[in-house]
Coordinates of C-alpha atoms in Angstrom, one line a residue:
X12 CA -69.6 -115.1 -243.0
X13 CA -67.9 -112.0 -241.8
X14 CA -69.7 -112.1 -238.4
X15 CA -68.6 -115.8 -238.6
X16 CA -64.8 -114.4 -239.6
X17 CA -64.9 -112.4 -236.6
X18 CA -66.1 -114.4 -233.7
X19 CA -62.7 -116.6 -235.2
X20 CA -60.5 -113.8 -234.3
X21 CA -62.3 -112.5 -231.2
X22 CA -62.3 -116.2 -229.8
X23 CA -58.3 -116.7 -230.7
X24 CA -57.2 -114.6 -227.4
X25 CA -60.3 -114.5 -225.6
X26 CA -59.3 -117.6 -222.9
X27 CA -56.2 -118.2 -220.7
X28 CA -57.6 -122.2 -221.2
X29 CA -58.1 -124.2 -224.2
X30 CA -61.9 -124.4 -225.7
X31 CA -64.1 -125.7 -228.2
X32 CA -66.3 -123.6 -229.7
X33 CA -69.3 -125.0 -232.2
X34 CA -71.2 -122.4 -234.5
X35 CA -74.5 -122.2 -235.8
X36 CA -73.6 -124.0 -238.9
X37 CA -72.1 -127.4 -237.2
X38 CA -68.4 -125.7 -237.8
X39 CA -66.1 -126.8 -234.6
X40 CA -63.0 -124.7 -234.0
X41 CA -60.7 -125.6 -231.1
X42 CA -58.5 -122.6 -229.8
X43 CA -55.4 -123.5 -227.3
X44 CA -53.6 -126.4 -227.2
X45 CA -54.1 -129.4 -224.7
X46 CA -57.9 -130.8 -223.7
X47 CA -60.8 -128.1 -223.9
X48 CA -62.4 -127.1 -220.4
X49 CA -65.5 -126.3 -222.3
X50 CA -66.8 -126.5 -225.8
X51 CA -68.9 -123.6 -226.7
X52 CA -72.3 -123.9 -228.6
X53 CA -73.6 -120.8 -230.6
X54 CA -77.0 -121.9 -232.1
X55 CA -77.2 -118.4 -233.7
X56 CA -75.0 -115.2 -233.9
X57 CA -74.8 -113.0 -231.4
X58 CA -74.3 -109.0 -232.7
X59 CA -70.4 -108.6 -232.7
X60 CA -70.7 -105.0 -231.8
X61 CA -72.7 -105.4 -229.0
X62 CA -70.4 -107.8 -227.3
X63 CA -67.7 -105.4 -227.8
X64 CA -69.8 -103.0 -226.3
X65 CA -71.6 -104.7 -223.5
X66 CA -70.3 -108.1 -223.3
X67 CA -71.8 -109.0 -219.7
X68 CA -75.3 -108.0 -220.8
X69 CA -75.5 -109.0 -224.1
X70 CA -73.9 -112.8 -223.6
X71 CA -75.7 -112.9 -220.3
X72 CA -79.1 -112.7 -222.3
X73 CA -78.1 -115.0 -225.0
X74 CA -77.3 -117.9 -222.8
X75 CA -80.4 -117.2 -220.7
X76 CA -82.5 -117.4 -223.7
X77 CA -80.3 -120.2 -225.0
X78 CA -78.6 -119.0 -227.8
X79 CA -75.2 -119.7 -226.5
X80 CA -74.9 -123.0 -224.5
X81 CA -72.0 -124.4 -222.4
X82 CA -70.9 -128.2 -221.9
X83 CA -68.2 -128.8 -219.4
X84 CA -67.2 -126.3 -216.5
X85 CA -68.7 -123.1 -216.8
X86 CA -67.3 -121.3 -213.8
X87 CA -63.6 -122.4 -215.5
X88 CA -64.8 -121.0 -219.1
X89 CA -65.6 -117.2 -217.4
X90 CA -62.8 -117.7 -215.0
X91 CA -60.5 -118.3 -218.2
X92 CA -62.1 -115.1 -220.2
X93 CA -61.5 -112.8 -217.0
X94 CA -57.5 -114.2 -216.7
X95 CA -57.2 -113.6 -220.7
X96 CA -55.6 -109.8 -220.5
X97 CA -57.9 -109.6 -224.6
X98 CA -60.8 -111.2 -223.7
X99 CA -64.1 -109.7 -224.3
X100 CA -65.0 -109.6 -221.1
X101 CA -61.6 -107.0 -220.2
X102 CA -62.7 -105.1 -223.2
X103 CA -66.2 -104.7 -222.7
X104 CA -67.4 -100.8 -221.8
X105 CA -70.5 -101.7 -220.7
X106 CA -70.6 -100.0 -217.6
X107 CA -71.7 -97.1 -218.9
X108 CA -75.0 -98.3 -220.4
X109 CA -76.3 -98.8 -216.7
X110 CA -78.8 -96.4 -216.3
X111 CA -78.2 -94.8 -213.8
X112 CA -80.2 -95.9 -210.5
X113 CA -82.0 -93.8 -207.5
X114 CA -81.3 -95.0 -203.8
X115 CA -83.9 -93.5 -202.3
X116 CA -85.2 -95.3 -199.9
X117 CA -88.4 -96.1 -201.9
X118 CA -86.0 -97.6 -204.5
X119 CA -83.8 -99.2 -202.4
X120 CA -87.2 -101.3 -201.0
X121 CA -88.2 -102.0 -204.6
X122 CA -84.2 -103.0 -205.1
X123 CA -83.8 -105.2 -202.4
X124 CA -87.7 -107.2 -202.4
X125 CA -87.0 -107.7 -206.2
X126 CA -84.1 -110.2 -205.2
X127 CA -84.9 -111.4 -201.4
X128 CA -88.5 -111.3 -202.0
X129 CA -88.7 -114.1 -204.8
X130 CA -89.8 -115.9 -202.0
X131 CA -88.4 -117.9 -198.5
X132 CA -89.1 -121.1 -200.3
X133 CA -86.7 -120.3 -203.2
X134 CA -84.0 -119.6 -200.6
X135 CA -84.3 -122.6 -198.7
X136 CA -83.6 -125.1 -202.1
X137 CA -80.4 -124.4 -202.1
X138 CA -79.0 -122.6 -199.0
X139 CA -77.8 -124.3 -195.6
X140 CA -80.3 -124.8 -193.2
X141 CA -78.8 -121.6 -191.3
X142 CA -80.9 -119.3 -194.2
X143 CA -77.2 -117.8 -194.7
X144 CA -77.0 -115.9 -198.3
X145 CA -73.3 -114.4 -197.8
X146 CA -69.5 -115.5 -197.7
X147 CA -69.1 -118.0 -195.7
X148 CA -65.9 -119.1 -193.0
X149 CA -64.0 -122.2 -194.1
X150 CA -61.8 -122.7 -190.8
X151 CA -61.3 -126.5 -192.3
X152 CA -61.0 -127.6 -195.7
X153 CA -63.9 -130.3 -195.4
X154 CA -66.2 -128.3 -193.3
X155 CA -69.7 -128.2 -194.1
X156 CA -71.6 -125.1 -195.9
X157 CA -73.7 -125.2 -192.8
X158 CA -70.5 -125.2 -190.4
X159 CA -68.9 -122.7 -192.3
X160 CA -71.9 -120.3 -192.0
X161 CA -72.0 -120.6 -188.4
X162 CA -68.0 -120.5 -188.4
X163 CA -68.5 -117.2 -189.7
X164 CA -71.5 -115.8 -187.6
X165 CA -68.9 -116.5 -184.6
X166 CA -66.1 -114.9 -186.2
X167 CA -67.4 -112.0 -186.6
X168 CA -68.8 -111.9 -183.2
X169 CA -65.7 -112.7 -181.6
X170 CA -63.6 -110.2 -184.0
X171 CA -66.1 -107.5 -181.6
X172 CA -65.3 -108.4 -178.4
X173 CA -68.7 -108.5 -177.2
X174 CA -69.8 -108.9 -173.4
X175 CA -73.1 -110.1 -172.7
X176 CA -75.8 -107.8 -171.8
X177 CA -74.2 -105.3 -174.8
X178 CA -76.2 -104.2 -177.9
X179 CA -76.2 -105.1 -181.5
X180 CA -77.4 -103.9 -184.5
X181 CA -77.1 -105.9 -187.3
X182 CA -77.8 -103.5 -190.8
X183 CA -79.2 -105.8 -193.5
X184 CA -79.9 -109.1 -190.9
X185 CA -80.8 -111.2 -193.5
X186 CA -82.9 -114.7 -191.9
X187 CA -81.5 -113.3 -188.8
X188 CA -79.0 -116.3 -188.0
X189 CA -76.3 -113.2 -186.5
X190 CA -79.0 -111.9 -184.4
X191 CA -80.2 -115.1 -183.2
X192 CA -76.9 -116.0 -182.4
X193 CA -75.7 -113.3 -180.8
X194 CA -78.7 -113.8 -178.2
X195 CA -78.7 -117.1 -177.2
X196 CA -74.9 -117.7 -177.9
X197 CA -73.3 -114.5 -176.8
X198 CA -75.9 -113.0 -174.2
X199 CA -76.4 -109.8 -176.3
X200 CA -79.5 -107.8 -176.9
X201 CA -79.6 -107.6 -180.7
X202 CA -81.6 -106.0 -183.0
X203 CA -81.6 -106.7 -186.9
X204 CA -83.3 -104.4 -189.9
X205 CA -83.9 -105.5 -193.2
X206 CA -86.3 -104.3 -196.2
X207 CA -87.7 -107.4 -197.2
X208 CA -91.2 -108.6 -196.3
X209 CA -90.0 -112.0 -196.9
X210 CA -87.1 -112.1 -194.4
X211 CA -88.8 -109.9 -191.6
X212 CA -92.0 -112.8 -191.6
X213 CA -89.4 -115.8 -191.5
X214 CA -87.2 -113.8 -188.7
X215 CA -90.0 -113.1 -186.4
X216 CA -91.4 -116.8 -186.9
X217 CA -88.0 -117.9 -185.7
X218 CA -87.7 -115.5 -182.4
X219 CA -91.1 -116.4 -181.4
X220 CA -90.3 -120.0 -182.0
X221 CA -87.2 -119.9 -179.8
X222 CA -89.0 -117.5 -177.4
X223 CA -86.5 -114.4 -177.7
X224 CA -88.8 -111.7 -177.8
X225 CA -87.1 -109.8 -175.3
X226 CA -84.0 -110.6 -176.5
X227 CA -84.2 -110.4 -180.4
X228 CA -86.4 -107.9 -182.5
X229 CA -86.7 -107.3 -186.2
X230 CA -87.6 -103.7 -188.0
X231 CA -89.0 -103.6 -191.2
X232 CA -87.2 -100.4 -192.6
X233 CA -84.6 -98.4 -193.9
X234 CA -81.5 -98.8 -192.6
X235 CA -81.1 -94.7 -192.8
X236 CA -84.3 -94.6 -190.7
X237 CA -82.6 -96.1 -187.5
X238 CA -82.5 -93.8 -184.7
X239 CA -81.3 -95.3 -181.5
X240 CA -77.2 -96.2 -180.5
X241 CA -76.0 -99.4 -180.3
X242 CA -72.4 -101.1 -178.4
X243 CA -72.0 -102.4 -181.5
X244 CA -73.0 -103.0 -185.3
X245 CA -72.5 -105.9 -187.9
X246 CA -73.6 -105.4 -191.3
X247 CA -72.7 -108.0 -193.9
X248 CA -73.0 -108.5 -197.6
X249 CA -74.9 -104.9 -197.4
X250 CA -73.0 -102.1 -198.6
X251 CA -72.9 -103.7 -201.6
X252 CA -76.9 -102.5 -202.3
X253 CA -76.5 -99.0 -200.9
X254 CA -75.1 -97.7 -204.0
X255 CA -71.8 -95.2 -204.5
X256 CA -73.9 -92.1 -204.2
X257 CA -74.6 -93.3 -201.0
X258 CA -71.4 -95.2 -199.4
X259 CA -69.9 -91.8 -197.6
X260 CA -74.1 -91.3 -196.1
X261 CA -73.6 -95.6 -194.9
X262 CA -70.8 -95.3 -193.0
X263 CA -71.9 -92.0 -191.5
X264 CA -75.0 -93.6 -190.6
X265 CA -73.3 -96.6 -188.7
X266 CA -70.7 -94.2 -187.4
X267 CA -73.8 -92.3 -185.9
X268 CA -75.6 -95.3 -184.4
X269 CA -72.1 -96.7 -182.8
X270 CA -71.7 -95.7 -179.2
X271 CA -68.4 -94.4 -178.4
X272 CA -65.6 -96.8 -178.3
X273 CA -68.1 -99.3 -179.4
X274 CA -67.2 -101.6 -182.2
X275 CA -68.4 -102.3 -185.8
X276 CA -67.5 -105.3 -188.1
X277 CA -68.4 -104.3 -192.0
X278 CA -68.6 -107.1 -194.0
X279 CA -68.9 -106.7 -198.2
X280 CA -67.5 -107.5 -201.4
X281 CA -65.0 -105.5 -202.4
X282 CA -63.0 -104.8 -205.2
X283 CA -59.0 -104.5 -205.1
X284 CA -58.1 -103.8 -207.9
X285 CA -59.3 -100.4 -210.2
X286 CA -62.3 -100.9 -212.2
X287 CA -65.9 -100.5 -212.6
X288 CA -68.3 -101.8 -209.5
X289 CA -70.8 -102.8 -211.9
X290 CA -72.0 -105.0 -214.2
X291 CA -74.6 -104.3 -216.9
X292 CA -75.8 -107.9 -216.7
X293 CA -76.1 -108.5 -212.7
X294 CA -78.1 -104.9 -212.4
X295 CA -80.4 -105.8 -214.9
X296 CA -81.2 -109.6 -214.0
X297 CA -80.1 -109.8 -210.6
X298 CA -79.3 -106.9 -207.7
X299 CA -80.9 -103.8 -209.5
X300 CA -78.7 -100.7 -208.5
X301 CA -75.8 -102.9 -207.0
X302 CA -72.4 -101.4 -206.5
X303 CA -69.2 -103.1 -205.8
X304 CA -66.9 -100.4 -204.3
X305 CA -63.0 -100.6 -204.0
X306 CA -61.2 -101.1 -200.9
X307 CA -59.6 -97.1 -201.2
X308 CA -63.1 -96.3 -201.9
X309 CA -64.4 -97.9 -198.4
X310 CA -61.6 -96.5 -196.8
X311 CA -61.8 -92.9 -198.2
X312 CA -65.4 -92.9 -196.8
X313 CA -64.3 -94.8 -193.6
X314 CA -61.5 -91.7 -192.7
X315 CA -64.6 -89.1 -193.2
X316 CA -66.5 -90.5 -190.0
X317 CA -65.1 -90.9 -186.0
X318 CA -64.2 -94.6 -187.0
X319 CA -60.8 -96.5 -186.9
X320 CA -59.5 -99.4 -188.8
X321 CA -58.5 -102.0 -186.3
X322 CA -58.5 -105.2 -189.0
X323 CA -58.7 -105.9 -192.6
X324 CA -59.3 -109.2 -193.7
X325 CA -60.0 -110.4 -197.4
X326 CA -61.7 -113.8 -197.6
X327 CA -62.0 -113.9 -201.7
X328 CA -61.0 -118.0 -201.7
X329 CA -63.8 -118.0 -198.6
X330 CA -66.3 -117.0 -200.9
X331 CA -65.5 -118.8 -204.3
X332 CA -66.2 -121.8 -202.0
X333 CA -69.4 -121.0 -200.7
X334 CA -70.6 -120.2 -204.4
X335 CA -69.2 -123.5 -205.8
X336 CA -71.3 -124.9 -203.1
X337 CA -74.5 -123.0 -203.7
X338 CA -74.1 -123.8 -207.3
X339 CA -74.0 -127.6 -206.8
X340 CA -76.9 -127.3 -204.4
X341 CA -78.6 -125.5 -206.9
X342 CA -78.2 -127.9 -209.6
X343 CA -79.4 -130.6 -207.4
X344 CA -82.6 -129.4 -206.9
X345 CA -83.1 -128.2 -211.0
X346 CA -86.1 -130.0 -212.0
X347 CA -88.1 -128.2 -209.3
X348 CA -86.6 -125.2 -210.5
X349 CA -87.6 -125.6 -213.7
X350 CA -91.1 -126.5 -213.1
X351 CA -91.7 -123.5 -210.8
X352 CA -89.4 -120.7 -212.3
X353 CA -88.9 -122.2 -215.5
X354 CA -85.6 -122.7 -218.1
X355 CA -84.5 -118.8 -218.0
X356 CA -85.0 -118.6 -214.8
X357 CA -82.2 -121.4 -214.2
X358 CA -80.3 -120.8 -216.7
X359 CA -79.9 -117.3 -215.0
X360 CA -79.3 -118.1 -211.9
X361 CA -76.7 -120.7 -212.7
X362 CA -74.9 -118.4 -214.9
X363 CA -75.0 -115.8 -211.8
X364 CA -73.6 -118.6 -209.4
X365 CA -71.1 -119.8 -211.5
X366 CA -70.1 -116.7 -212.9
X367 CA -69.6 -114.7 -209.7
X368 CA -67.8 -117.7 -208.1
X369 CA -65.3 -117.3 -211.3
X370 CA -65.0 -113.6 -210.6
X371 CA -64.0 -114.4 -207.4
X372 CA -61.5 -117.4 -208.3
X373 CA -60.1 -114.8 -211.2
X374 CA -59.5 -112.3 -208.5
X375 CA -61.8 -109.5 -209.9
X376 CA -63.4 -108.9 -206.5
X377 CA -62.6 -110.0 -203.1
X378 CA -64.8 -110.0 -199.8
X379 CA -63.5 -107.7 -196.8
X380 CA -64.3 -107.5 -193.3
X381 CA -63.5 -104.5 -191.6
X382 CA -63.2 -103.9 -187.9
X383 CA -63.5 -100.4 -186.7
X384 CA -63.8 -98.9 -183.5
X385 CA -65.7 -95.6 -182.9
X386 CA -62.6 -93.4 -181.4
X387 CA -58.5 -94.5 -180.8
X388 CA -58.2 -98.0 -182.5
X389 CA -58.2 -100.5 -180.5
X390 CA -59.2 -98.7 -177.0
X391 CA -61.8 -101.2 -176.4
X392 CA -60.0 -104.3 -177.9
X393 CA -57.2 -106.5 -176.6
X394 CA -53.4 -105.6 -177.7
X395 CA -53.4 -108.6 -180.5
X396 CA -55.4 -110.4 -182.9
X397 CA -54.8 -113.2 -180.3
X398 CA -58.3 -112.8 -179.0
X399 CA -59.9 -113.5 -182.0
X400 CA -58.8 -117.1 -182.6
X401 CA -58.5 -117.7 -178.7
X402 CA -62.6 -117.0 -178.7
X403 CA -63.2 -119.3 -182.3
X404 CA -61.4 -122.1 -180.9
X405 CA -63.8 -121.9 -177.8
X406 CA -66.8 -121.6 -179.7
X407 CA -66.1 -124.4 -182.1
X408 CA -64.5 -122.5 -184.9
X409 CA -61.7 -124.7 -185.1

């Protein structure tokens, strides 16, 4: 009864929304006036003190194994903890009970084929066709996952400047859509590295398909491992693996493979406001030894190398899109999850859709691309940001 007692005081300021929440003993208790956006199911207690200690983990676990189960929206019943200035979730110290994580690059394979490496297949349920795992570029309101993905491969191209003939290097290429793209669309000689088996097989299946292999190439290795200079160098939804030991090291490392005066378009979640980069839950079920650094954080490391900020450009509503989408593409295709991952399984990725597409709505982390320049800003880009939506407009970024 006293754990009882206490989930009843904990759950009185823990939501910015009204909710429902049903305890293991058939007891409903409403908190928050007007209709509930969820109603809460705990089919056994949870330890209060670990909640207060490690909320993400420890409620993370008890829904996966179905001790806690949500009806109604669950991205607006996390989105409504993270607005509540005494939720749980603010509270929670759980940070430190990471353990703390080598990035070597041994460990950074074992990192990265733990989560790309669950196999193409997987992937492919619920992505767009483009293979694209990162924030997409909603130019329209009513444009397409698939559009928006290929919105933002040409965005980011165009925010370069490239001239065909030029060189690319794309750090962490994904399914190699950039690289693809950048050949046949742009005229560019680009080059892509990644750490997962997976990813390499299914991007050389795709450049021998399309006959680009003089044009496109894949390397199976650590980014750190790259030797030669490029004209210029993407690298999206990557820093985010590298870990903060290692930030000042990756954006020496692309200032090192960037010719001079070539340019460089970093793109990565990032938070903006102060707070931990990780959570307890995400490292342990989903991106072992991720690390979400702040935007002074980035820029710190960015002012230690020959590079220049030319553009900053958060896209946070850009990305609570794309996850509401993956989400509802991953719901539609449950029942084959479920019969070849099985119920955690789902119930873990949906809770990692949903709940990062919440953090993102809530304003907890934002997605930044940054445009550098190796040398004076700007020396080999035009006067205004003109160019940049002059060039989407022509390449059907509208």
């Amino acid at each position: 009864m006293l754990e009882k007692a206490a989930y009843k005081q904990i759950f009185k300021t823990s939501f910015k929304s009204p909710v429902t929440v049903e305890f293991w003993d058939g007891e409903t208790q409403a908190y928050g006036e007007g209709t509930p956006i969820a109603k809460i199911i705990m089919h056994e207690p949870v330890s209060i003190k670990d909640i207060m200690a490690h909320a993400s983990l420890t409620l993370g676990e008890a829904y996966m194994d179905g001790k806690i189960e949500v009806q109604g929206d669950l991205q607006q019943l996390v989105t409504s903890a993270y607005l509540s200035s005494q939720s749980f979730l603010r509270g929670s110290k759980f940070a430190k009970f990471i353990p703390k994580r080598s990035h070597s690059e041994k460990a950074s394979k074992e990192d990265v084929q733990s989560h790309y490496d669950i196999g193409n297949e997987f992937y492919k349920m619920w992505l767009d066709p483009t293979m694209t795992y990162s924030c997409a570029y909603f130019a329209n309101e009513s444009d397409t996952l698939e559009m928006a993905q290929t919105n933002k491969v040409h965005h980011i191209l165009n925010k370069l400047n490239v001239k065909p003939g030029e060189t690319l290097l794309d750090i962490g290429c994904g399914w190699g859509t950039l690289v693809l793209t950048a050949a046949k669309e742009y005229g560019l000689k680009a080059t892509g590295v990644t750490l997962s088996q997976q990813q390499y097989d299914l991007v050389n299946q795709k450049i021998a398909a399309e006959g680009l292999e003089g044009q496109v190439s894949v390397i199976l290795e650590d980014y750190r491992e790259v030797k030669q200079q490029y004209d210029h160098i993407t690298s999206v939804g990557m820093f985010e693996h590298v870990g903060k030991e290692n930030l000042e090291a990756y954006f020496e490392q692309v200032d090192k493979l960037l010719v001079d005066n070539g340019t460089a378009l970093i793109h990565g979640i990032t938070g903006q406001q102060k707070g931990e980069g990780v959570d307890a839950w995400i490292n342990k079920y989903i991106f072992p030894g991720g690390y979400i650094p702040g935007l002074s954080e980035n820029i710190e490391h960015i002012m230690g190398t020959s590079l220049q900020i030319d553009d900053l450009e958060p896209l946070r509503r850009h990305y609570q899109k794309t996850l509401e989408i993956w989400a509802d593409n991953f719901h539609a295709v449950k029942d084959h999850v479920l019969e070849h991952y099985g119920e955690r399984f789902y119930r873990m990725w949906d809770l990692y859709l949903q709940a990062c597409a919440a953090s993102f709505e809530a304003g907890n982390i934002d997605v930044v691309q940054y445009l550098m320049t190796k040398g004076p800003s700007s020396a080999n880009l035009p006067m205004t940001r003109s160019y940049i939506y002059h060039a989407d407009v022509a390449s059907g970024v509208k």
